[in-house]
Every structure is written in structure tokens, then in C-alpha cells.
């Protein structure tokens, strides 16, 4: 599914040097290596501020808290994402409200969000938290319209979308604040847990900086209840090296996705969708958006059998995500039930992520598509 050693091999010397430098200078928490990374990332994304933090989950909580979202506020998000998209809202003290997804992109559907916004709500809705799922931005034109119309804040879950853009503006520079994850399987990956928030607002950045270290602006003087959510120096140093390569890696992912498209089409397996009939519905890139293909996710009706077939042939695949968030045990108190979000529920039964990473070879892709073809025949 993912071979990180292929990325490490050509970078080994460079990475060992910067790790050695952190050891020599003993800048283990924040400090110069993290500051240098923050500066380079902000420049690359075209955003005023970037704040390194300890994980994508902490980044989501920080982005919400620093944007002033907390108790007494509700936040609309998607039921089809990683758990943290909802749990971070709860950790911030706010109330998650869910709306269904668009079956073509798997992203939060602005039309479904509008229905929720027009209905009366027990807790006032203050923000929308769209997730740029699989590396493609949510429909920011539509969400910006809703933001203006309803006077809301927009928080991006950009955990899977470093380098993606919407109409030329990079993920991370679209919303009031954004959260990134650099978990090792992400398209921009640390060597451990790490994350980042970005914002164009000086106020959000200032509060975020304080909150990520226990609300401290002066040493041992605590102005807010924050948390320990700092990035460590090793991650900052490693990520600074990888920033130099990320555009090339994302470009390689785009080439690989395009090749999957043509291999599936040549094999006669591609169906028009959004739902599959017998074959596979290919993922698609929305006009005006630049997808970074963090994942290449097909839809297929006999998904679990196909996955077992691929596993028998030692071909990796993954299901992101098999259980929609409204049906998770821990989120039962939100009061949702099966049938509430039919698009998310159907996607959870049909999606299958195939191997994609910049170093994936053409012959490996051919093997994957040939195995899918064999199963479907
Ligand atoms: C969409 C999404 N949001 C949030 C997160 C949380 O990031 P992390 O694992 O770095 O805490 C992830 C990553 O797992 C993710 O995919």
C-alpha cells in the first residue's frame, strides 16, 4: 500500500544531517528547527502564519479554539472522515452537527449543509469544518458563499491535502484557519506525530501560539487554558527537508492517478458513476481544483470480496472509512442513527483505496489493475 523506505533512501544523508544538527543544538521542542519549517511552509502555501504542533488532531483542536469556537457553538462537518474531524470539535467544547457528502467527491456537500443551516438548531451554528478528503479540496466556492450568507467561520481539515488547491488558492489559505497532519502515511510526512495550523489572521495565530503551550505568553504565566500541543525539533527539521520535495511528490502522485485512470479505462472496467454497477467508478478531479491524490479511491459494489482477493495476491488496499462517524460507538450521544446520511453510509460500503505513493512503479500499477480485472471477470 505504501513503501516509505523508497522515499527515505535518496534522502537518507540529508535527513541524518539535520537530525544530527538538532541533537548538537539540543533544540528539542519548538525552537529554530520548527520556526524555520513554519516560515517555509507559510511561504509555500501563501498564508500569513503557520504554527507547528504535535499532531493533526491537536491542530484541529487548536484551529477551532484559536478561531474562538468553543462551548455554546455548533460546528457542521462530515460523517465521512477520520474520527478526529468530529472528536476535535468535542474536545474544543463545541457541538458537532453532521451533513451528508457529495457521492462524486466524498467531500461534505454544501447543499446538505445549507439544509442544516436553514433548519432550527438547539445550539447556534458558528462554523463549518469541511475536510479536503483524499487530497482534494472541498467546494470552497460554495462554502465561502455560505460563510458570508450565514456569518460563519470556515475551518479546513487539510490533514490529507498538503499542496492541493482550489481555484489557485492553496489548502491552508482558504479558511479562517486550517489543520494539517504530518502523520507518517500522509503526503507530507514526519518521522512521528506532527501537525500544523495555518491562518491569515494575526489574532488566530497569536492565540494559537499561546494555546499550544498551555496558554503561556510569558513563562509560567497562564492566560488561557491551553494544552501541550507543540511540535518537536526533530519533526521540524525533517519536515523542512521534505518541503523541498513535496511539489515533485505531489506531481508524481498526479501522474500515477492519471495512469490508473487510463489503465482502468483500457481494461474496460471504468463506469460513469457516481455509483458503481458491476465494475469500478474512478475518483475524479473537480474542474478548478488541484487534487494531490493522497489516496486513489475507487467505488465498487463487491468491495470486501475484491479486497480479500487483492490481499491474497499481496496487493495492499485500505478502506477509508468503513464506519461513518455518526455510527461510531463513541459518537452515539450525538443522537444520529443508521439512514441519516445515506451517501456516507453507501460510500463506506463501496470505497477502496489502492496503492498510491510517488515512487510507485508503472509495472506495479499494471499488476494492481490486472488483479482488479481478474476479480471482476
Ligand atoms: C482527515 C483527517 N483529519 C485529522 C487527522 C488527524 O491527524 P493525526 O493522525 O496527525 O492526529 C487525520 C489523520 O489521521 C485525517 O486523515
Short mmCIF file of N, CA, C and O in Angstrom, two decimals, residues 130-238:
data_model
loop_
_atom_site.label_atom_id
_atom_site.label_comp_id
_atom_site.label_asym_id
_atom_site.label_seq_id
_atom_site.Cartn_x
_atom_site.Cartn_y
_atom_site.Cartn_z
N UNK A 130 -15.14 21.75 6.71
CA UNK A 130 -15.05 20.79 5.61
C UNK A 130 -13.69 20.08 5.64
O UNK A 130 -12.69 20.66 6.04
N UNK A 131 -13.70 18.83 5.21
CA UNK A 131 -12.46 18.04 5.15
C UNK A 131 -12.06 17.93 3.67
O UNK A 131 -12.91 17.63 2.84
N UNK A 132 -10.81 18.19 3.36
CA UNK A 132 -10.33 18.01 1.98
C UNK A 132 -9.95 16.54 1.82
O UNK A 132 -8.77 16.16 1.87
N UNK A 133 -10.96 15.71 1.67
CA UNK A 133 -10.74 14.27 1.77
C UNK A 133 -9.95 13.71 0.59
O UNK A 133 -10.17 14.09 -0.56
N UNK A 134 -9.05 12.80 0.91
CA UNK A 134 -8.22 12.08 -0.07
C UNK A 134 -7.26 12.99 -0.84
O UNK A 134 -6.63 12.55 -1.80
N UNK A 135 -7.20 14.30 -0.47
CA UNK A 135 -6.27 15.20 -1.15
C UNK A 135 -6.94 16.17 -2.11
O UNK A 135 -6.24 16.87 -2.85
N UNK A 136 -8.28 16.23 -2.10
CA UNK A 136 -8.98 17.18 -2.98
C UNK A 136 -9.79 18.16 -2.12
O UNK A 136 -10.56 17.75 -1.24
N UNK A 137 -9.65 19.44 -2.42
CA UNK A 137 -10.35 20.46 -1.64
C UNK A 137 -11.86 20.31 -1.74
O UNK A 137 -12.39 19.98 -2.81
N UNK A 138 -12.52 20.56 -0.62
CA UNK A 138 -13.98 20.65 -0.62
C UNK A 138 -14.38 21.88 -1.46
O UNK A 138 -13.54 22.75 -1.71
N UNK A 139 -15.64 21.95 -1.85
CA UNK A 139 -16.12 23.01 -2.77
C UNK A 139 -16.08 24.37 -2.07
O UNK A 139 -17.05 24.80 -1.46
N UNK A 140 -14.92 25.05 -2.18
CA UNK A 140 -14.73 26.26 -1.40
C UNK A 140 -15.54 27.43 -1.92
O UNK A 140 -15.87 28.36 -1.18
N UNK A 141 -15.89 27.42 -3.19
CA UNK A 141 -16.73 28.49 -3.73
C UNK A 141 -18.07 28.46 -3.00
O UNK A 141 -18.57 29.49 -2.52
N UNK A 142 -18.65 27.27 -2.90
CA UNK A 142 -19.96 27.14 -2.25
C UNK A 142 -19.86 27.41 -0.74
O UNK A 142 -20.71 28.09 -0.16
N UNK A 143 -18.79 26.91 -0.11
CA UNK A 143 -18.69 27.13 1.34
C UNK A 143 -18.43 28.60 1.67
O UNK A 143 -18.93 29.10 2.68
N UNK A 144 -17.70 29.29 0.81
CA UNK A 144 -17.47 30.73 1.05
C UNK A 144 -18.79 31.50 0.96
O UNK A 144 -19.03 32.44 1.71
N UNK A 145 -19.63 31.06 0.02
CA UNK A 145 -20.95 31.70 -0.11
C UNK A 145 -21.76 31.50 1.18
O UNK A 145 -22.35 32.44 1.72
N UNK A 146 -21.74 30.28 1.70
CA UNK A 146 -22.48 30.00 2.94
C UNK A 146 -21.89 30.78 4.12
O UNK A 146 -22.61 31.26 4.99
N UNK A 147 -20.57 30.90 4.10
CA UNK A 147 -19.89 31.64 5.19
C UNK A 147 -20.41 33.08 5.24
O UNK A 147 -20.75 33.60 6.30
N UNK A 148 -20.50 33.70 4.05
CA UNK A 148 -20.96 35.11 4.00
C UNK A 148 -22.44 35.20 4.34
O UNK A 148 -22.85 36.05 5.12
N UNK A 149 -23.22 34.29 3.75
CA UNK A 149 -24.67 34.37 3.92
C UNK A 149 -25.09 34.17 5.38
O UNK A 149 -26.00 34.83 5.87
N UNK A 150 -24.42 33.24 6.05
CA UNK A 150 -24.85 32.90 7.41
C UNK A 150 -23.91 33.44 8.49
O UNK A 150 -24.08 33.14 9.67
N UNK A 151 -22.89 34.21 8.09
CA UNK A 151 -21.98 34.81 9.08
C UNK A 151 -21.22 33.77 9.88
O UNK A 151 -21.21 33.80 11.11
N UNK A 152 -20.57 32.84 9.19
CA UNK A 152 -19.90 31.72 9.86
C UNK A 152 -18.40 31.82 9.74
O UNK A 152 -17.87 32.66 9.00
N UNK A 153 -17.69 30.92 10.44
CA UNK A 153 -16.26 30.75 10.20
C UNK A 153 -16.06 29.45 9.43
O UNK A 153 -16.86 28.51 9.57
N UNK A 154 -14.99 29.41 8.65
CA UNK A 154 -14.65 28.18 7.92
C UNK A 154 -13.32 27.66 8.43
O UNK A 154 -12.30 28.38 8.38
N UNK A 155 -13.32 26.43 8.91
CA UNK A 155 -12.09 25.79 9.39
C UNK A 155 -11.81 24.62 8.46
O UNK A 155 -12.67 23.76 8.27
N UNK A 156 -10.62 24.57 7.89
CA UNK A 156 -10.29 23.48 6.95
C UNK A 156 -9.64 22.31 7.69
O UNK A 156 -8.68 22.52 8.43
N UNK A 157 -10.14 21.10 7.44
CA UNK A 157 -9.37 19.92 7.82
C UNK A 157 -8.57 19.54 6.58
O UNK A 157 -9.06 18.87 5.66
N UNK A 158 -7.31 20.03 6.56
CA UNK A 158 -6.44 19.82 5.40
C UNK A 158 -5.42 18.72 5.68
O UNK A 158 -4.36 18.66 5.05
N UNK A 159 -5.77 17.80 6.61
CA UNK A 159 -4.84 16.75 7.03
C UNK A 159 -4.31 15.93 5.86
O UNK A 159 -3.19 15.44 5.89
N UNK A 160 -5.15 15.77 4.82
CA UNK A 160 -4.76 14.89 3.71
C UNK A 160 -4.40 15.70 2.46
O UNK A 160 -4.33 15.12 1.37
N UNK A 161 -4.20 17.00 2.59
CA UNK A 161 -4.20 17.81 1.36
C UNK A 161 -3.08 18.85 1.30
O UNK A 161 -3.29 19.94 0.76
N UNK A 162 -1.89 18.52 1.77
CA UNK A 162 -0.80 19.50 1.66
C UNK A 162 -0.47 19.70 0.18
O UNK A 162 -0.11 18.76 -0.53
N UNK A 163 -0.60 20.95 -0.29
CA UNK A 163 -0.27 21.26 -1.69
C UNK A 163 -1.46 21.30 -2.63
O UNK A 163 -1.33 21.74 -3.76
N UNK A 164 -2.63 20.82 -2.15
CA UNK A 164 -3.83 20.88 -3.00
C UNK A 164 -4.26 22.34 -3.13
O UNK A 164 -3.94 23.17 -2.28
N UNK A 165 -5.00 22.65 -4.20
CA UNK A 165 -5.55 24.00 -4.24
C UNK A 165 -6.96 24.03 -4.83
O UNK A 165 -7.41 23.06 -5.46
N UNK A 166 -7.63 25.15 -4.54
CA UNK A 166 -8.97 25.41 -5.06
C UNK A 166 -8.91 26.73 -5.80
O UNK A 166 -8.65 27.76 -5.21
N UNK A 167 -9.09 26.66 -7.13
CA UNK A 167 -9.01 27.87 -7.97
C UNK A 167 -7.75 28.67 -7.70
O UNK A 167 -7.79 29.90 -7.53
N UNK A 168 -6.63 27.98 -7.57
CA UNK A 168 -5.33 28.64 -7.43
C UNK A 168 -4.95 29.02 -6.01
O UNK A 168 -3.83 29.45 -5.76
N UNK A 169 -5.87 28.86 -5.05
CA UNK A 169 -5.52 29.17 -3.65
C UNK A 169 -5.27 27.84 -2.93
O UNK A 169 -6.07 26.90 -3.01
N UNK A 170 -4.14 27.78 -2.22
CA UNK A 170 -3.75 26.51 -1.61
C UNK A 170 -4.60 26.17 -0.39
O UNK A 170 -5.00 27.06 0.38
N UNK A 171 -4.85 24.88 -0.20
CA UNK A 171 -5.44 24.41 1.06
C UNK A 171 -4.57 24.96 2.18
O UNK A 171 -3.34 24.94 2.10
N UNK A 172 -5.21 25.46 3.21
CA UNK A 172 -4.47 26.10 4.30
C UNK A 172 -4.59 27.61 4.24
O UNK A 172 -4.43 28.28 5.25
N UNK A 173 -4.86 28.13 3.02
CA UNK A 173 -5.01 29.59 2.87
C UNK A 173 -6.45 29.93 2.53
O UNK A 173 -6.77 31.08 2.26
N UNK A 174 -7.34 28.93 2.54
CA UNK A 174 -8.72 29.15 2.11
C UNK A 174 -9.62 29.63 3.25
O UNK A 174 -10.44 30.52 3.08
N UNK A 175 -9.46 29.03 4.41
CA UNK A 175 -10.40 29.26 5.50
C UNK A 175 -9.90 30.27 6.53
O UNK A 175 -8.87 30.92 6.35
N UNK A 176 -10.66 30.40 7.63
CA UNK A 176 -10.22 31.26 8.74
C UNK A 176 -9.02 30.63 9.45
O UNK A 176 -8.17 31.32 9.98
N UNK A 177 -9.00 29.30 9.46
CA UNK A 177 -7.86 28.56 10.00
C UNK A 177 -7.90 27.17 9.39
O UNK A 177 -8.96 26.72 8.92
N UNK A 178 -6.75 26.50 9.35
CA UNK A 178 -6.69 25.16 8.76
C UNK A 178 -5.79 24.27 9.60
O UNK A 178 -4.89 24.76 10.29
N UNK A 179 -6.06 22.96 9.52
CA UNK A 179 -5.25 21.99 10.27
C UNK A 179 -4.66 20.98 9.30
O UNK A 179 -5.35 20.45 8.43
N UNK A 180 -3.36 20.71 9.46
CA UNK A 180 -2.66 19.70 8.67
C UNK A 180 -2.16 18.58 9.59
O UNK A 180 -1.85 18.83 10.75
N UNK A 181 -2.04 17.40 9.03
CA UNK A 181 -1.42 16.28 9.74
C UNK A 181 -0.17 15.86 8.96
O UNK A 181 -0.20 15.78 7.73
N UNK A 182 0.89 15.56 9.70
CA UNK A 182 2.10 15.03 9.07
C UNK A 182 2.39 13.62 9.57
O UNK A 182 3.53 13.18 9.65
N UNK A 183 1.32 12.93 9.96
CA UNK A 183 1.40 11.51 10.32
C UNK A 183 2.19 10.79 9.20
O UNK A 183 2.08 11.17 8.03
N UNK A 184 3.00 9.78 9.55
CA UNK A 184 3.91 9.20 8.55
C UNK A 184 3.30 8.72 7.24
O UNK A 184 4.01 8.64 6.23
N UNK A 185 2.02 8.41 7.20
CA UNK A 185 1.44 7.98 5.91
C UNK A 185 0.92 9.15 5.08
O UNK A 185 0.46 8.94 3.95
N UNK A 186 0.98 10.36 5.60
CA UNK A 186 0.42 11.50 4.87
C UNK A 186 1.34 11.89 3.69
O UNK A 186 2.52 11.55 3.68
N UNK A 187 0.82 12.69 2.75
CA UNK A 187 1.64 13.02 1.56
C UNK A 187 2.85 13.87 1.94
O UNK A 187 3.89 13.78 1.30
N UNK A 188 2.73 14.68 2.99
CA UNK A 188 3.91 15.32 3.59
C UNK A 188 4.02 14.71 4.98
O UNK A 188 3.14 14.92 5.82
N UNK A 189 5.10 13.96 5.22
CA UNK A 189 5.10 13.12 6.41
C UNK A 189 6.30 13.39 7.32
O UNK A 189 7.42 13.58 6.84
N UNK A 190 6.04 13.36 8.61
CA UNK A 190 7.09 13.48 9.61
C UNK A 190 7.61 12.09 9.94
O UNK A 190 7.17 11.09 9.36
N UNK A 191 8.53 12.03 10.91
CA UNK A 191 9.02 10.73 11.38
C UNK A 191 8.44 10.49 12.77
O UNK A 191 9.16 10.20 13.72
N UNK A 192 7.14 10.62 12.84
CA UNK A 192 6.43 10.51 14.11
C UNK A 192 5.17 11.34 13.98
O UNK A 192 4.76 11.66 12.87
N UNK A 193 4.58 11.69 15.12
CA UNK A 193 3.39 12.54 15.08
C UNK A 193 3.79 14.00 14.91
O UNK A 193 4.73 14.47 15.58
N UNK A 194 3.07 14.71 14.06
CA UNK A 194 3.26 16.16 13.93
C UNK A 194 2.09 16.74 13.15
O UNK A 194 1.40 16.01 12.42
N UNK A 195 1.85 18.02 13.34
CA UNK A 195 0.76 18.69 12.62
C UNK A 195 1.05 20.17 12.52
O UNK A 195 2.13 20.65 12.94
N UNK A 196 0.11 20.91 11.97
CA UNK A 196 0.34 22.36 11.77
C UNK A 196 -1.00 23.05 11.63
O UNK A 196 -1.93 22.49 11.06
N UNK A 197 -1.08 24.27 12.18
CA UNK A 197 -2.24 25.09 11.80
C UNK A 197 -1.75 26.26 10.96
O UNK A 197 -0.60 26.72 11.11
N UNK A 198 -2.60 26.71 10.05
CA UNK A 198 -2.27 27.89 9.23
C UNK A 198 -3.45 28.85 9.31
O UNK A 198 -4.59 28.43 9.50
N UNK A 199 -3.14 30.12 9.16
CA UNK A 199 -4.19 31.14 9.17
C UNK A 199 -3.65 32.44 8.58
O UNK A 199 -2.45 32.70 8.65
N UNK A 200 -4.55 33.25 8.04
CA UNK A 200 -4.17 34.59 7.60
C UNK A 200 -4.46 35.63 8.67
O UNK A 200 -4.17 36.81 8.47
N UNK A 201 -5.05 35.18 9.78
CA UNK A 201 -5.43 36.13 10.83
C UNK A 201 -4.33 36.24 11.89
O UNK A 201 -3.93 35.24 12.50
N UNK A 202 -3.88 37.47 12.15
CA UNK A 202 -2.87 37.67 13.20
C UNK A 202 -3.42 37.25 14.56
O UNK A 202 -2.70 36.70 15.40
N UNK A 203 -4.72 37.50 14.79
CA UNK A 203 -5.32 37.19 16.10
C UNK A 203 -5.38 35.67 16.33
O UNK A 203 -5.07 35.18 17.41
N UNK A 204 -5.81 34.94 15.29
CA UNK A 204 -5.89 33.47 15.42
C UNK A 204 -4.48 32.91 15.66
O UNK A 204 -4.27 32.05 16.53
N UNK A 205 -3.50 33.43 14.95
CA UNK A 205 -2.12 32.94 15.11
C UNK A 205 -1.60 33.24 16.52
O UNK A 205 -0.99 32.37 17.16
N UNK A 206 -1.88 34.41 17.00
CA UNK A 206 -1.37 34.81 18.33
C UNK A 206 -1.98 33.90 19.40
O UNK A 206 -1.28 33.37 20.25
N UNK A 207 -3.31 33.71 19.33
CA UNK A 207 -3.96 32.86 20.32
C UNK A 207 -3.51 31.40 20.16
O UNK A 207 -3.27 30.70 21.15
N UNK A 208 -3.36 30.95 18.92
CA UNK A 208 -2.91 29.58 18.67
C UNK A 208 -1.54 29.32 19.29
O UNK A 208 -1.30 28.27 19.89
N UNK A 209 -0.64 30.31 19.15
CA UNK A 209 0.72 30.15 19.71
C UNK A 209 0.66 30.01 21.23
O UNK A 209 1.39 29.22 21.82
N UNK A 210 -0.23 30.78 21.84
CA UNK A 210 -0.35 30.69 23.30
C UNK A 210 -0.99 29.35 23.69
O UNK A 210 -0.50 28.65 24.59
N UNK A 211 -2.07 28.98 22.98
CA UNK A 211 -2.80 27.76 23.37
C UNK A 211 -1.96 26.50 23.22
O UNK A 211 -2.15 25.54 23.97
N UNK A 212 -1.03 26.48 22.25
CA UNK A 212 -0.27 25.24 22.05
C UNK A 212 0.76 25.03 23.16
O UNK A 212 1.40 23.99 23.22
N UNK A 213 0.96 26.05 24.00
CA UNK A 213 1.77 25.78 25.19
C UNK A 213 1.10 26.33 26.44
O UNK A 213 1.58 27.25 27.08
N UNK A 214 -0.03 25.66 26.74
CA UNK A 214 -0.74 25.91 27.99
C UNK A 214 -1.11 27.37 28.22
O UNK A 214 -1.07 27.85 29.37
N UNK A 215 -1.44 28.06 27.16
CA UNK A 215 -1.91 29.44 27.31
C UNK A 215 -0.86 30.39 27.86
O UNK A 215 -1.19 31.43 28.42
N UNK A 216 0.43 30.02 27.64
CA UNK A 216 1.52 30.86 28.18
C UNK A 216 1.98 31.87 27.16
O UNK A 216 2.38 31.51 26.06
N UNK A 217 1.95 33.13 27.54
CA UNK A 217 2.60 34.17 26.71
C UNK A 217 3.91 34.58 27.38
O UNK A 217 4.89 34.83 26.73
N UNK A 218 3.88 34.62 28.70
CA UNK A 218 5.12 34.80 29.47
C UNK A 218 5.34 33.51 30.23
O UNK A 218 4.37 32.90 30.71
N UNK A 219 6.57 33.11 30.37
CA UNK A 219 6.88 31.84 31.02
C UNK A 219 6.21 31.71 32.40
O UNK A 219 6.35 32.58 33.26
N UNK A 220 5.44 30.63 32.55
CA UNK A 220 4.73 30.29 33.79
C UNK A 220 3.66 31.30 34.19
O UNK A 220 3.24 31.35 35.34
N UNK A 221 3.20 32.09 33.24
CA UNK A 221 2.02 32.92 33.43
C UNK A 221 0.99 32.43 32.41
O UNK A 221 1.22 32.54 31.21
N UNK A 222 -0.11 31.89 32.91
CA UNK A 222 -1.08 31.23 32.02
C UNK A 222 -2.33 32.10 31.86
O UNK A 222 -3.06 32.30 32.83
N UNK A 223 -2.55 32.56 30.64
CA UNK A 223 -3.68 33.45 30.38
C UNK A 223 -4.92 32.70 29.94
O UNK A 223 -6.03 33.22 30.00
N UNK A 224 -4.73 31.51 29.40
CA UNK A 224 -5.86 30.69 28.92
C UNK A 224 -5.59 29.24 29.30
O UNK A 224 -4.46 28.87 29.57
N UNK A 225 -6.69 28.45 29.22
CA UNK A 225 -6.50 27.01 29.40
C UNK A 225 -6.14 26.44 28.03
O UNK A 225 -7.02 26.25 27.18
N UNK A 226 -4.88 26.24 27.81
CA UNK A 226 -4.47 25.65 26.53
C UNK A 226 -4.16 24.18 26.72
O UNK A 226 -4.84 23.48 27.47
N UNK A 227 -3.13 23.74 26.05
CA UNK A 227 -2.72 22.32 26.15
C UNK A 227 -1.27 22.25 25.72
O UNK A 227 -0.75 23.22 25.15
N UNK A 228 -0.62 21.11 25.93
CA UNK A 228 0.70 20.92 25.35
C UNK A 228 0.52 20.35 23.95
O UNK A 228 0.17 19.18 23.80
N UNK A 229 0.70 21.17 22.95
CA UNK A 229 0.47 20.73 21.57
C UNK A 229 1.62 21.21 20.68
O UNK A 229 1.40 21.64 19.55
N UNK A 230 2.83 21.15 21.20
CA UNK A 230 3.98 21.71 20.47
C UNK A 230 4.60 20.69 19.50
O UNK A 230 4.57 19.49 19.75
N UNK A 231 5.20 21.23 18.44
CA UNK A 231 5.96 20.35 17.54
C UNK A 231 7.37 20.19 18.09
O UNK A 231 7.93 21.12 18.68
N UNK A 232 7.96 19.01 17.91
CA UNK A 232 9.34 18.84 18.38
C UNK A 232 10.34 19.16 17.27
O UNK A 232 10.00 19.16 16.08
N UNK A 233 11.55 19.46 17.71
CA UNK A 233 12.59 19.93 16.79
C UNK A 233 12.94 18.94 15.70
O UNK A 233 13.20 19.33 14.56
N UNK A 234 12.96 17.64 16.04
CA UNK A 234 13.28 16.63 15.00
C UNK A 234 12.26 16.70 13.86
O UNK A 234 12.63 16.64 12.69
N UNK A 235 11.00 16.82 14.22
CA UNK A 235 9.96 16.84 13.17
C UNK A 235 10.09 18.11 12.33
O UNK A 235 9.95 18.06 11.10
N UNK A 236 10.36 19.23 12.97
CA UNK A 236 10.53 20.48 12.23
C UNK A 236 11.68 20.36 11.24
O UNK A 236 11.56 20.76 10.07
N UNK A 237 12.80 19.79 11.69
CA UNK A 237 13.98 19.67 10.83
C UNK A 237 13.71 18.71 9.67
O UNK A 237 14.05 19.00 8.51
N UNK A 238 13.07 17.60 9.95
CA UNK A 238 12.78 16.60 8.90
C UNK A 238 11.78 17.17 7.89
O UNK A 238 11.94 17.04 6.67
#
